[in-house]
């Protein structure tokens, strides 16, 4: 990683909602003009690697571009979106349930994808909670009920009963249904 990239990452870490949008300087000669030789999307789809060549000195360098996603908390404070924080919150609801760390990581990824699909750079923590509820219900209904009870501030047994009635009224089909006439043989 070049010095300029290290500097930009430090700035982004201190000011997560700031977005660097100035010209890309060559890390070797500081010239502002470069041309993109190659662009590739990172494996997780959240960043783009660009191979560039300086128009002045001819040297090549790589830039990494990511779209910042920030969460506005109830207090009004803003912090960067964190998959780890989503997984940690859901992990508490999944205590004692047959849910693996890989399943939690996938859920956190699904939540981030759902939020990024809105196209907003900043989202309320309320929207993050709503984005968690759907995938969590598909993963484990007991964990969903636990999470929903805290997230929606259930105050009485009637709140739990109403949510359980809604779960029964609109059951989710199993994620991997095994039907005898599906034409697929199990090995």
Coordinates of N, CA and C in Angstrom, one line a residue:
X1 N 0.9 -1.2 0.0 CA 0.0 0.0 0.0 C 0.9 1.2 0.0
X2 N 0.6 2.2 -0.8 CA 1.4 3.4 -1.0 C 1.1 4.3 0.2
X3 N 2.0 5.3 0.4 CA 1.9 6.3 1.4 C 0.6 7.0 1.3
X4 N 0.2 7.4 0.1 CA -1.0 8.2 0.0 C -2.2 7.4 0.4
X5 N -2.2 6.1 0.0 CA -3.3 5.2 0.4 C -3.4 5.1 1.9
X6 N -2.2 4.9 2.5 CA -2.2 4.8 4.0 C -2.8 6.0 4.6
X7 N -2.4 7.2 4.1 CA -2.9 8.5 4.6 C -4.5 8.5 4.4
X8 N -5.0 8.1 3.2 CA -6.4 8.2 3.0 C -7.1 7.3 3.9
X9 N -6.6 6.1 4.2 CA -7.2 5.1 5.1 C -7.3 5.7 6.5
X10 N -6.2 6.4 6.9 CA -6.2 7.0 8.3 C -7.3 8.1 8.4
X11 N -7.4 8.9 7.3 CA -8.4 9.9 7.3 C -9.8 9.3 7.3
X12 N -10.0 8.2 6.5 CA -11.3 7.6 6.5 C -11.6 6.9 7.8
X13 N -10.6 6.4 8.5 CA -10.9 5.8 9.8 C -11.3 6.8 10.9
X14 N -10.7 8.0 10.8 CA -11.0 9.1 11.8 C -12.3 9.8 11.4
X15 N -12.6 9.8 10.1 CA -13.8 10.5 9.6 C -14.6 9.6 8.7
X16 N -15.3 8.6 9.2 CA -15.9 7.6 8.4 C -17.0 8.1 7.4
X17 N -17.6 9.3 7.7 CA -18.6 9.8 6.8 C -18.0 10.7 5.8
X18 N -16.7 11.0 5.9 CA -16.1 11.8 4.9 C -15.9 11.0 3.6
X19 N -15.9 11.6 2.5 CA -15.7 10.9 1.3 C -14.6 11.6 0.5
X20 N -13.5 10.9 0.2 CA -12.4 11.5 -0.6 C -12.9 11.5 -2.0
X21 N -13.0 12.7 -2.6 CA -13.5 12.8 -4.0 C -12.6 13.7 -4.8
X22 N -11.4 14.0 -4.3 CA -10.5 14.9 -5.1 C -9.8 14.1 -6.2
X23 N -8.8 14.7 -6.9 CA -8.1 14.0 -7.9 C -7.2 12.9 -7.3
X24 N -6.9 11.9 -8.1 CA -6.0 10.9 -7.6 C -4.6 11.3 -8.0
X25 N -3.8 11.5 -7.0 CA -2.4 11.9 -7.2 C -1.5 10.7 -7.3
X26 N -0.5 10.7 -8.2 CA 0.5 9.7 -8.4 C 1.3 9.6 -7.1
X27 N 1.5 8.5 -6.5 CA 2.2 8.4 -5.3 C 3.7 8.6 -5.5
X28 N 4.2 8.6 -6.7 CA 5.6 8.7 -7.0 C 6.0 10.2 -7.3
X29 N 5.2 10.8 -8.2 CA 5.5 12.2 -8.6 C 4.5 13.3 -8.2
X30 N 3.3 12.8 -7.6 CA 2.2 13.7 -7.1 C 1.5 14.3 -8.2
X31 N 1.6 13.9 -9.5 CA 0.9 14.4 -10.6 C -0.6 14.0 -10.5
X32 N -1.5 14.9 -10.9 CA -2.9 14.7 -10.7 C -3.6 13.8 -11.8
X33 N -2.9 13.7 -12.9 CA -3.6 13.0 -14.0 C -3.0 11.6 -14.2
X34 N -4.0 10.6 -14.2 CA -3.6 9.2 -14.4 C -4.8 8.6 -15.2
X35 N -4.5 7.5 -15.9 CA -5.5 6.8 -16.6 C -5.7 5.4 -16.0
X36 N -6.9 5.0 -16.1 CA -7.3 3.7 -15.5 C -6.9 2.6 -16.6
X37 N -6.1 1.7 -16.2 CA -5.7 0.6 -17.0 C -6.6 -0.6 -16.9
X38 N -7.0 -0.9 -15.6 CA -7.8 -2.1 -15.3 C -8.7 -1.8 -14.1
X39 N -9.9 -2.2 -14.1 CA -10.8 -2.1 -12.9 C -11.4 -3.5 -12.6
X40 N -11.4 -3.8 -11.3 CA -11.9 -5.1 -10.9 C -12.7 -4.9 -9.6
X41 N -13.8 -5.6 -9.5 CA -14.6 -5.6 -8.2 C -14.0 -6.6 -7.3
X42 N -13.9 -6.2 -6.0 CA -13.3 -7.1 -5.0 C -14.3 -8.3 -4.8
X43 N -13.8 -9.3 -4.2 CA -14.5 -10.6 -4.0 C -15.8 -10.4 -3.3
X44 N -15.9 -9.5 -2.3 CA -17.1 -9.3 -1.6 C -18.0 -8.3 -2.2
X45 N -17.6 -7.6 -3.3 CA -18.4 -6.7 -4.0 C -18.6 -5.3 -3.4
X46 N -17.8 -5.1 -2.3 CA -18.0 -3.8 -1.7 C -16.9 -2.8 -2.1
X47 N -16.0 -3.2 -2.8 CA -14.9 -2.2 -3.3 C -14.5 -2.5 -4.7
X48 N -13.8 -1.5 -5.3 CA -13.3 -1.6 -6.6 C -11.8 -1.3 -6.6
X49 N -11.0 -2.3 -7.2 CA -9.6 -2.0 -7.3 C -9.4 -1.5 -8.7
X50 N -8.6 -0.4 -8.8 CA -8.3 0.2 -10.1 C -6.8 0.2 -10.3
X51 N -6.3 -0.3 -11.4 CA -4.9 -0.2 -11.7 C -4.7 1.1 -12.6
X52 N -3.9 2.0 -12.2 CA -3.7 3.3 -12.9 C -2.3 3.4 -13.4
X53 N -2.1 4.3 -14.4 CA -0.8 4.7 -14.9 C -0.7 6.2 -14.9
X54 N 0.3 6.8 -14.3 CA 0.5 8.2 -14.2 C 0.8 8.7 -15.6
X55 N 0.2 9.8 -16.0 CA 0.4 10.5 -17.3 C 1.7 11.2 -17.3
X56 N 2.3 11.5 -16.2 CA 3.5 12.3 -16.1 C 4.8 11.4 -16.1
X57 N 4.9 10.5 -15.1 CA 6.1 9.7 -14.9 C 5.9 8.3 -15.5
X58 N 4.7 7.9 -15.9 CA 4.5 6.6 -16.5 C 4.4 5.4 -15.5
X59 N 4.6 5.6 -14.2 CA 4.6 4.5 -13.2 C 3.2 4.1 -13.0
X60 N 3.0 2.8 -12.6 CA 1.7 2.3 -12.3 C 1.5 2.2 -10.8
X61 N 0.2 2.3 -10.4 CA -0.2 2.2 -9.0 C -1.6 1.7 -8.9
X62 N -2.0 1.3 -7.7 CA -3.4 0.7 -7.5 C -4.1 1.6 -6.5
X63 N -5.4 1.8 -6.8 CA -6.3 2.5 -5.9 C -7.4 1.5 -5.5
X64 N -7.9 1.7 -4.3 CA -9.1 0.9 -3.9 C -10.2 1.9 -3.5
X65 N -11.3 1.7 -4.1 CA -12.4 2.6 -3.8 C -13.5 1.8 -3.1
X66 N -14.0 2.4 -2.0 CA -15.1 1.8 -1.3 C -16.2 2.8 -1.1
X67 N -17.4 2.4 -1.1 CA -18.5 3.3 -0.7 C -18.8 3.2 0.8
X68 N -18.7 4.4 1.4 CA -18.9 4.4 2.9 C -20.3 4.2 3.2
X69 N -20.6 3.4 4.2 CA -21.9 3.2 4.7 C -21.9 3.5 6.2
X70 N -22.7 4.5 6.6 CA -22.8 5.0 8.0 C -24.1 4.7 8.6
X71 N -24.1 4.5 9.9 CA -25.4 4.2 10.6 C -25.5 5.4 11.6
X72 N -26.7 6.0 11.6 CA -27.1 7.1 12.5 C -27.8 6.5 13.7
X73 N -27.2 6.6 14.8 CA -27.7 6.0 16.0 C -28.9 6.8 16.6
X74 N -29.6 6.3 17.5 CA -30.7 7.0 18.1 C -30.3 8.3 18.8
X75 N -29.0 8.4 19.3 CA -28.5 9.6 19.9 C -28.1 10.6 18.9
X76 N -28.1 10.3 17.6 CA -27.7 11.2 16.6 C -26.3 11.0 16.2
X77 N -25.5 10.3 16.9 CA -24.1 10.0 16.5 C -24.1 9.1 15.3
X78 N -23.0 9.3 14.5 CA -22.9 8.5 13.3 C -21.6 7.6 13.4
X79 N -21.8 6.4 13.0 CA -20.6 5.4 13.0 C -20.7 4.6 11.8
X80 N -19.5 4.0 11.4 CA -19.5 3.2 10.2 C -20.3 1.9 10.4
X81 N -20.9 1.4 9.4 CA -21.6 0.1 9.4 C -20.6 -1.0 9.7
X82 N -21.0 -1.9 10.6 CA -20.1 -3.0 10.9 C -20.9 -4.3 10.9
X83 N -20.4 -5.2 10.0 CA -21.0 -6.6 10.0 C -20.8 -7.3 11.3
X84 N -19.6 -7.0 11.9 CA -19.3 -7.7 13.2 C -20.2 -7.3 14.3
X85 N -20.6 -6.0 14.2 CA -21.6 -5.5 15.2 C -23.0 -6.1 15.0
X86 N -23.4 -6.3 13.8 CA -24.6 -7.0 13.5 C -24.6 -8.4 14.0
X87 N -23.5 -9.1 13.7 CA -23.4 -10.5 14.1 C -23.3 -10.6 15.6
X88 N -22.7 -9.7 16.3 CA -22.6 -9.7 17.7 C -24.0 -9.5 18.4
X89 N -24.8 -8.6 17.8 CA -26.1 -8.4 18.3 C -27.0 -9.6 18.1
X90 N -26.9 -10.2 17.0 CA -27.7 -11.4 16.7 C -27.3 -12.6 17.4
X91 N -26.0 -12.7 17.7 CA -25.4 -13.8 18.4 C -26.0 -13.9 19.8
X92 N -26.3 -12.7 20.4 CA -27.0 -12.8 21.8 C -28.4 -13.4 21.7
X93 N -29.1 -13.1 20.6 CA -30.4 -13.6 20.5 C -30.4 -15.1 20.1
X94 N -29.2 -15.6 19.6 CA -29.1 -17.0 19.2 C -28.4 -17.8 20.2
X95 N -28.2 -17.3 21.4 CA -27.5 -18.1 22.5 C -28.4 -19.3 22.8
X96 N -27.7 -20.5 22.8 CA -28.3 -21.7 23.1 C -29.1 -22.3 21.9
X97 N -29.0 -21.7 20.8 CA -29.7 -22.1 19.6 C -28.7 -22.8 18.6
X98 N -29.2 -23.7 17.7 CA -28.3 -24.3 16.8 C -27.9 -23.4 15.6
X99 N -27.2 -22.3 15.9 CA -26.8 -21.4 14.8 C -25.3 -21.2 14.9
X100 N -24.7 -21.5 13.7 CA -23.2 -21.4 13.7 C -22.7 -20.0 13.4
X101 N -21.4 -19.8 13.6 CA -20.8 -18.5 13.3 C -20.8 -18.2 11.8
X102 N -20.7 -19.2 11.0 CA -20.8 -19.0 9.6 C -22.2 -18.5 9.2
X103 N -23.2 -19.1 9.8 CA -24.6 -18.6 9.5 C -24.8 -17.2 10.0
X104 N -24.2 -16.8 11.1 CA -24.2 -15.4 11.5 C -23.5 -14.5 10.6
X105 N -22.4 -14.9 10.1 CA -21.6 -14.1 9.1 C -22.4 -13.9 7.8
X106 N -23.1 -15.0 7.4 CA -23.9 -14.9 6.2 C -25.1 -13.9 6.4
X107 N -25.7 -14.0 7.6 CA -26.8 -13.1 7.9 C -26.3 -11.7 7.9
X108 N -25.2 -11.4 8.5 CA -24.6 -10.0 8.5 C -24.3 -9.5 7.1
X109 N -23.9 -10.4 6.3 CA -23.6 -10.1 4.9 C -24.9 -9.7 4.1
X110 N -26.0 -10.5 4.4 CA -27.3 -10.3 3.8 C -27.8 -9.0 4.2
X111 N -27.7 -8.6 5.5 CA -28.1 -7.4 6.0 C -27.4 -6.2 5.4
X112 N -26.1 -6.3 5.2 CA -25.4 -5.3 4.6 C -25.8 -5.1 3.1
X113 N -26.0 -6.2 2.4 CA -26.4 -6.1 1.0 C -27.8 -5.5 0.9
X114 N -28.7 -5.8 1.8 CA -30.0 -5.2 1.8 C -30.0 -3.7 2.0
X115 N -29.1 -3.3 2.9 CA -29.0 -1.9 3.2 C -28.3 -1.1 2.1
X116 N -27.2 -1.7 1.5 CA -26.5 -1.1 0.4 C -27.4 -1.0 -0.8
X117 N -28.4 -1.9 -1.0 CA -29.3 -1.9 -2.1 C -30.2 -0.7 -2.1
X118 N -30.4 -0.1 -1.0 CA -31.2 1.1 -0.9 C -30.5 2.3 -1.6
X119 N -29.1 2.2 -1.7 CA -28.4 3.3 -2.3 C -28.1 4.4 -1.4
X120 N -28.5 4.4 -0.1 CA -28.2 5.5 0.8 C -26.8 5.3 1.4
X121 N -26.2 6.4 1.6 CA -24.8 6.4 2.3 C -25.0 6.4 3.8
X122 N -26.1 6.9 4.3 CA -26.4 6.9 5.7 C -27.7 6.3 6.0
X123 N -27.8 5.4 7.0 CA -29.1 4.8 7.3 C -29.3 4.9 8.8
X124 N -30.6 4.9 9.3 CA -30.9 4.9 10.7 C -30.7 3.5 11.3
X125 N -30.3 3.5 12.5 CA -30.1 2.2 13.2 C -31.5 1.4 13.2
X126 N -32.6 2.1 13.1 CA -33.9 1.5 13.0 C -34.0 0.6 11.7
X127 N -33.4 1.2 10.6 CA -33.4 0.5 9.3 C -32.5 -0.8 9.4
X128 N -31.4 -0.7 10.1 CA -30.6 -1.8 10.3 C -31.3 -2.9 11.0
X129 N -32.0 -2.6 12.1 CA -32.8 -3.5 12.8 C -33.9 -4.2 12.0
X130 N -34.5 -3.4 11.2 CA -35.6 -4.0 10.3 C -34.9 -4.9 9.3
X131 N -33.7 -4.6 8.8 CA -33.0 -5.4 7.8 C -32.6 -6.7 8.4
X132 N -32.4 -6.8 9.7 CA -32.0 -8.0 10.4 C -33.2 -8.9 10.6
X133 N -34.3 -8.4 10.8 CA -35.5 -9.2 11.2 C -35.8 -10.3 10.2
X134 N -35.8 -10.0 8.9 CA -36.2 -10.9 7.9 C -35.3 -12.1 7.8
X135 N -34.0 -11.9 7.6 CA -33.0 -13.0 7.5 C -33.0 -13.8 8.8
X136 N -33.1 -13.1 10.0 CA -33.1 -13.8 11.3 C -34.3 -14.8 11.4
X137 N -35.4 -14.3 10.9 CA -36.6 -15.2 11.0 C -36.4 -16.4 10.2
X138 N -35.8 -16.3 9.0 CA -35.6 -17.5 8.2 C -34.5 -18.4 8.8
X139 N -33.6 -17.8 9.6 CA -32.5 -18.6 10.2 C -33.1 -19.4 11.4
X140 N -33.7 -18.7 12.3 CA -34.2 -19.3 13.6 C -35.3 -18.5 14.2
X141 N -36.5 -19.0 14.2 CA -37.7 -18.3 14.7 C -37.6 -17.9 16.2
X142 N -37.0 -18.8 17.0 CA -36.8 -18.5 18.4 C -35.9 -17.3 18.6
X143 N -34.8 -17.3 17.9 CA -33.8 -16.2 17.9 C -34.5 -14.9 17.4
X144 N -35.3 -15.1 16.4 CA -36.1 -13.9 15.8 C -37.0 -13.3 16.9
X145 N -37.7 -14.2 17.6 CA -38.6 -13.7 18.6 C -37.8 -13.0 19.7
X146 N -36.7 -13.5 20.1 CA -35.9 -12.9 21.2 C -35.4 -11.5 20.7
X147 N -34.9 -11.4 19.4 CA -34.4 -10.2 18.9 C -35.5 -9.2 18.8
X148 N -36.6 -9.6 18.2 CA -37.8 -8.7 18.0 C -38.3 -8.2 19.3
X149 N -38.2 -9.0 20.4 CA -38.7 -8.5 21.7 C -37.9 -7.4 22.2
X150 N -36.6 -7.4 22.0 CA -35.8 -6.3 22.5 C -35.8 -5.2 21.5
X151 N -35.8 -5.4 20.2 CA -35.8 -4.4 19.2 C -37.1 -3.6 19.2
X152 N -38.2 -4.3 19.4 CA -39.5 -3.6 19.3 C -40.0 -3.3 20.7
X153 N -39.2 -3.5 21.7 CA -39.5 -3.2 23.1 C -40.8 -3.8 23.6
X154 N -40.9 -5.1 23.5 CA -42.1 -5.8 24.0 C -42.2 -5.5 25.5
X155 N -43.4 -5.1 25.9 CA -43.6 -4.7 27.3 C -44.6 -5.6 28.0
X156 N -45.2 -6.6 27.3 CA -46.2 -7.5 28.0 C -46.3 -8.8 27.3
X157 N -46.9 -9.7 27.9 CA -47.1 -11.0 27.3 C -48.0 -10.9 26.0
X158 N -48.9 -9.9 26.0 CA -49.7 -9.7 24.8 C -48.8 -9.4 23.5
X159 N -47.7 -8.7 23.7 CA -46.8 -8.4 22.6 C -46.2 -9.6 22.1
X160 N -45.8 -10.5 23.0 CA -45.2 -11.8 22.6 C -46.3 -12.7 21.9
X161 N -47.5 -12.7 22.4 CA -48.5 -13.5 21.8 C -48.9 -13.0 20.4
X162 N -48.9 -11.7 20.2 CA -49.2 -11.1 18.9 C -48.1 -11.5 17.9
X163 N -46.9 -11.4 18.3 CA -45.8 -11.8 17.4 C -45.8 -13.3 17.1
X164 N -46.1 -14.1 18.1 CA -46.1 -15.6 17.8 C -47.3 -15.8 16.9
X165 N -48.4 -15.2 17.1 CA -49.6 -15.4 16.2 C -49.2 -15.0 14.8
X166 N -48.4 -13.9 14.6 CA -48.0 -13.5 13.3 C -47.1 -14.5 12.7
X167 N -46.2 -15.1 13.5 CA -45.3 -16.1 13.0 C -46.1 -17.4 12.5
X168 N -47.1 -17.7 13.3 CA -48.0 -18.9 12.9 C -48.8 -18.6 11.7
X169 N -49.3 -17.3 11.5 CA -50.1 -16.9 10.4 C -49.4 -16.9 9.1
X170 N -48.1 -16.5 9.2 CA -47.3 -16.4 8.0 C -46.0 -17.2 8.1
X171 N -46.1 -18.5 8.1 CA -44.9 -19.3 8.4 C -44.0 -19.2 7.1
X172 N -42.7 -19.2 7.4 CA -41.7 -19.2 6.3 C -41.5 -20.7 5.9
X173 N -41.5 -21.0 4.6 CA -41.2 -22.4 4.2 C -39.7 -22.7 4.6
X174 N -39.4 -23.9 4.8 CA -38.0 -24.2 5.1 C -37.0 -23.8 4.0
X175 N -35.8 -23.4 4.4 CA -34.9 -22.8 3.4 C -34.5 -23.9 2.4
X176 N -34.5 -25.2 2.8 CA -34.0 -26.2 1.9 C -35.1 -27.3 1.9
X177 N -36.3 -27.1 1.3 CA -37.3 -28.1 1.4 C -37.0 -29.4 0.7
X178 N -37.3 -30.5 1.3 CA -37.0 -31.8 0.7 C -38.4 -32.4 0.3
X179 N -38.7 -32.4 -0.9 CA -40.0 -32.9 -1.3 C -39.7 -34.2 -2.1
X180 N -40.6 -35.2 -1.9 CA -40.3 -36.5 -2.5 C -40.5 -36.5 -4.1
X181 N -41.3 -35.6 -4.6 CA -41.5 -35.5 -6.0 C -40.7 -34.4 -6.7
X182 N -39.6 -33.9 -6.1 CA -38.8 -32.8 -6.7 C -38.0 -33.3 -7.8
X183 N -37.8 -34.6 -8.0 CA -37.0 -35.1 -9.1 C -35.5 -35.1 -8.8
X184 N -35.1 -34.7 -7.6 CA -33.7 -34.7 -7.2 C -33.5 -35.8 -6.2
X185 N -32.5 -36.6 -6.5 CA -32.2 -37.7 -5.6 C -31.1 -37.3 -4.7
X186 N -31.2 -37.7 -3.4 CA -30.2 -37.4 -2.5 C -29.2 -38.5 -2.5
X187 N -27.9 -38.1 -2.3 CA -26.8 -39.1 -2.3 C -26.4 -39.5 -0.9

